[in-house]
Short mmCIF file of N, CA and C in Angstrom, two decimals:
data_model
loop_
_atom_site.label_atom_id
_atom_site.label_comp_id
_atom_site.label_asym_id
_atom_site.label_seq_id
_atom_site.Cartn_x
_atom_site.Cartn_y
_atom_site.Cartn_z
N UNK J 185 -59.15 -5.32 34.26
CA UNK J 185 -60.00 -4.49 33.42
C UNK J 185 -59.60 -3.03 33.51
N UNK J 186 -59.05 -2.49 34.23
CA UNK J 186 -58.77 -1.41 35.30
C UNK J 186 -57.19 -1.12 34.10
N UNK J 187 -56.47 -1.71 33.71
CA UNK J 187 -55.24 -1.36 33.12
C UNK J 187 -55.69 -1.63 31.64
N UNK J 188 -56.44 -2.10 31.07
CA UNK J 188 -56.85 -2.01 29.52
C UNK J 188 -57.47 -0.45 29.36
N UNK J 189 -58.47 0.14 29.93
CA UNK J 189 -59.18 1.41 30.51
C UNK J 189 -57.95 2.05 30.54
N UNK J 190 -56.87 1.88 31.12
CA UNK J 190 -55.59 3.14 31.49
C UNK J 190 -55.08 3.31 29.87
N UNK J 191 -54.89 1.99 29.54
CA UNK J 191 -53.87 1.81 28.23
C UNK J 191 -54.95 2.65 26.97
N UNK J 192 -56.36 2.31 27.37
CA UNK J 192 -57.21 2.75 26.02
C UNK J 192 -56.96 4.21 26.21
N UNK J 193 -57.34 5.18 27.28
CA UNK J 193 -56.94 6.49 27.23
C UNK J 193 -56.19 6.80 27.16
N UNK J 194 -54.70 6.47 27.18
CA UNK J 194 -53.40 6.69 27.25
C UNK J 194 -53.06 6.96 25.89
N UNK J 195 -53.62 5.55 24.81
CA UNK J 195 -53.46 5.50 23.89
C UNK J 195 -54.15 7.04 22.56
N UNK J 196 -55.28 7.27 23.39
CA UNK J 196 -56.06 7.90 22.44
C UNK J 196 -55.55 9.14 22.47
N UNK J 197 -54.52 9.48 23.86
CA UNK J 197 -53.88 10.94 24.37
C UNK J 197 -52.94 10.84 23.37
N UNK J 198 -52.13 9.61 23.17
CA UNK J 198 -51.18 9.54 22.75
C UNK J 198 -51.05 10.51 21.16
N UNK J 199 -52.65 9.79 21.23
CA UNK J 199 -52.81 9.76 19.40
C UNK J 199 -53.40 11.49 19.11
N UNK J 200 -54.06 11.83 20.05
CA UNK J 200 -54.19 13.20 20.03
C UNK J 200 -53.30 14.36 19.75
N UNK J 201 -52.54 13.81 20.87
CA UNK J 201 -51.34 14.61 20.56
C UNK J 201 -50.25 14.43 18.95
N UNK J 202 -50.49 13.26 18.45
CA UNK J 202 -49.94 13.26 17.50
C UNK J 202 -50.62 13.60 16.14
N UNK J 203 -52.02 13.48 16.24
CA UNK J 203 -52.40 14.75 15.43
C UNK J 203 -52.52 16.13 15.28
N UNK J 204 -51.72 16.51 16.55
CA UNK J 204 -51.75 17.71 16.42
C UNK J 204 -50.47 18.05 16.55
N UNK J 205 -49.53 17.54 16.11
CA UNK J 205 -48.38 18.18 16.13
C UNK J 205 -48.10 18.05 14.33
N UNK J 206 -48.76 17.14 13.57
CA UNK J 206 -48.83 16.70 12.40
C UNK J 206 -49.40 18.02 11.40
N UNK J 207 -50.75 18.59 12.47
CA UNK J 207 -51.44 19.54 12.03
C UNK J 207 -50.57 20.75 11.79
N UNK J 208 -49.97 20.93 13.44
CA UNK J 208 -49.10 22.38 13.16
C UNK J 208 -48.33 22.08 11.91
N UNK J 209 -47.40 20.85 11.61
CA UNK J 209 -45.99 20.86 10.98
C UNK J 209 -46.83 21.03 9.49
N UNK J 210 -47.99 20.41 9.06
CA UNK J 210 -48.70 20.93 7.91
C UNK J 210 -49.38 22.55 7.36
N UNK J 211 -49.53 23.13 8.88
CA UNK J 211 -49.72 24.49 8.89
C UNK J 211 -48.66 25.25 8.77
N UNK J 212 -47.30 25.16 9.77
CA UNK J 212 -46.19 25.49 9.30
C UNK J 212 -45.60 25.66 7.97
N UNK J 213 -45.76 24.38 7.34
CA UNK J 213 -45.54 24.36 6.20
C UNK J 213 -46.27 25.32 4.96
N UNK J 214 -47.26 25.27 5.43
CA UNK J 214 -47.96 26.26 3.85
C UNK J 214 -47.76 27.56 4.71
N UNK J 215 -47.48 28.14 5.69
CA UNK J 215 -47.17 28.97 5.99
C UNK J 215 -45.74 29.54 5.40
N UNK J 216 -44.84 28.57 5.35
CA UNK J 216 -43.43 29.06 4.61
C UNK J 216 -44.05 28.91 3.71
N UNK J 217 -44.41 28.06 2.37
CA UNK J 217 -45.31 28.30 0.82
C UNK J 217 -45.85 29.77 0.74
N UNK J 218 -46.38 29.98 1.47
CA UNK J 218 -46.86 31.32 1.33
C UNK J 218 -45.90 32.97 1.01
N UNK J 219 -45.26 32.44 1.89
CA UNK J 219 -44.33 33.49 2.42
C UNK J 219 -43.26 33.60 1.26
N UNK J 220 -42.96 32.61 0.84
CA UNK J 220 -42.19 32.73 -0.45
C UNK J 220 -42.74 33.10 -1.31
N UNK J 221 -44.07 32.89 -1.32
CA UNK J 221 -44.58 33.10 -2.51
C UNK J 221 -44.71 35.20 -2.67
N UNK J 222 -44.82 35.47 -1.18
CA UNK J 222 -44.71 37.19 -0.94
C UNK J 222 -44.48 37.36 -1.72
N UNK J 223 -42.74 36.71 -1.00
CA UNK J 223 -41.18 37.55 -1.30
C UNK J 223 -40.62 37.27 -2.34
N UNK J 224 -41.29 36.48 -3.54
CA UNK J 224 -40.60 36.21 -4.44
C UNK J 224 -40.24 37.37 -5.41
N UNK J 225 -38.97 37.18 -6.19
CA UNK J 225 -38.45 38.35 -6.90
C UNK J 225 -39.15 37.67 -8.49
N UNK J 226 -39.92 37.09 -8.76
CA UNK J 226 -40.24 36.72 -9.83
C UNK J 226 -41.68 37.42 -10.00
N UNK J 227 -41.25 38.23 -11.53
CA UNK J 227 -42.10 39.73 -11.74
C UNK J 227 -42.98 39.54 -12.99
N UNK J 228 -42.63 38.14 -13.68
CA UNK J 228 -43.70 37.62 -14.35
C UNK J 228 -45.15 36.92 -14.26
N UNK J 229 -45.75 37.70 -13.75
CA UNK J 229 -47.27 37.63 -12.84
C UNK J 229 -48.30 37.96 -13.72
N UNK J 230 -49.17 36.52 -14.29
CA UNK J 230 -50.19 37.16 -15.51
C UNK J 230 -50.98 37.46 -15.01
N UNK J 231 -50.92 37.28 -14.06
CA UNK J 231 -52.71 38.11 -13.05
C UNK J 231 -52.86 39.65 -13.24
N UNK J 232 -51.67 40.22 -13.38
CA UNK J 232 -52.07 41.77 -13.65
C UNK J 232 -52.80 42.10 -15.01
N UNK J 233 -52.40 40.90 -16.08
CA UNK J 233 -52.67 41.84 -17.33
C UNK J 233 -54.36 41.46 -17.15
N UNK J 234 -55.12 42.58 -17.97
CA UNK J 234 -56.11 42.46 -17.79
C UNK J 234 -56.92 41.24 -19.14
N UNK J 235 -58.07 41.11 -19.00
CA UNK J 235 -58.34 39.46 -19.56
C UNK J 235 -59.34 40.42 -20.61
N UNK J 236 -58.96 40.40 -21.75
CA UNK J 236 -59.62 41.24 -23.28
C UNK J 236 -60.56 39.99 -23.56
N UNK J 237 -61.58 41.05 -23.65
CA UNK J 237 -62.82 39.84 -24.27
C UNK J 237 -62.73 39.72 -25.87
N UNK J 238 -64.48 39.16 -25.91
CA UNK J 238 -63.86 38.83 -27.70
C UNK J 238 -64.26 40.32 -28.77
N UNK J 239 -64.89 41.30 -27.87
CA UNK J 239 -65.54 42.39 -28.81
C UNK J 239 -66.87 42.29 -28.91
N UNK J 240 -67.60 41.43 -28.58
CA UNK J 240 -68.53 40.79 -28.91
C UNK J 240 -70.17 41.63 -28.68
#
């Protein structure tokens, strides 16, 4: 009973740890997304122009 108990926590460490290395490599990741998105040299950005209503 004593080695099922070792294997169940072992297992759940196991699994811990592998969500969290899953987590960083997903955080990592939108972290470079981001970063490109800085540095990009692309200067066609409609967010600046401003949004004209109807006159109304």
């Amino acid at each position: 009973m004593s080695i099922y108990k070792t294997l169940f926590l072992s297992s759940l460490l196991l699994m811990g740890f592998a969500v969290n290395v899953q987590a960083q490599r997903v955080s990592s990741t939108s972290n470079y997304d981001t970063l490109s998105q800085v540095f990009s040299t692309d200067s066609s950005n409609a967010d600046t122009v401003p949004h004209r209503g109807s006159g109304r």
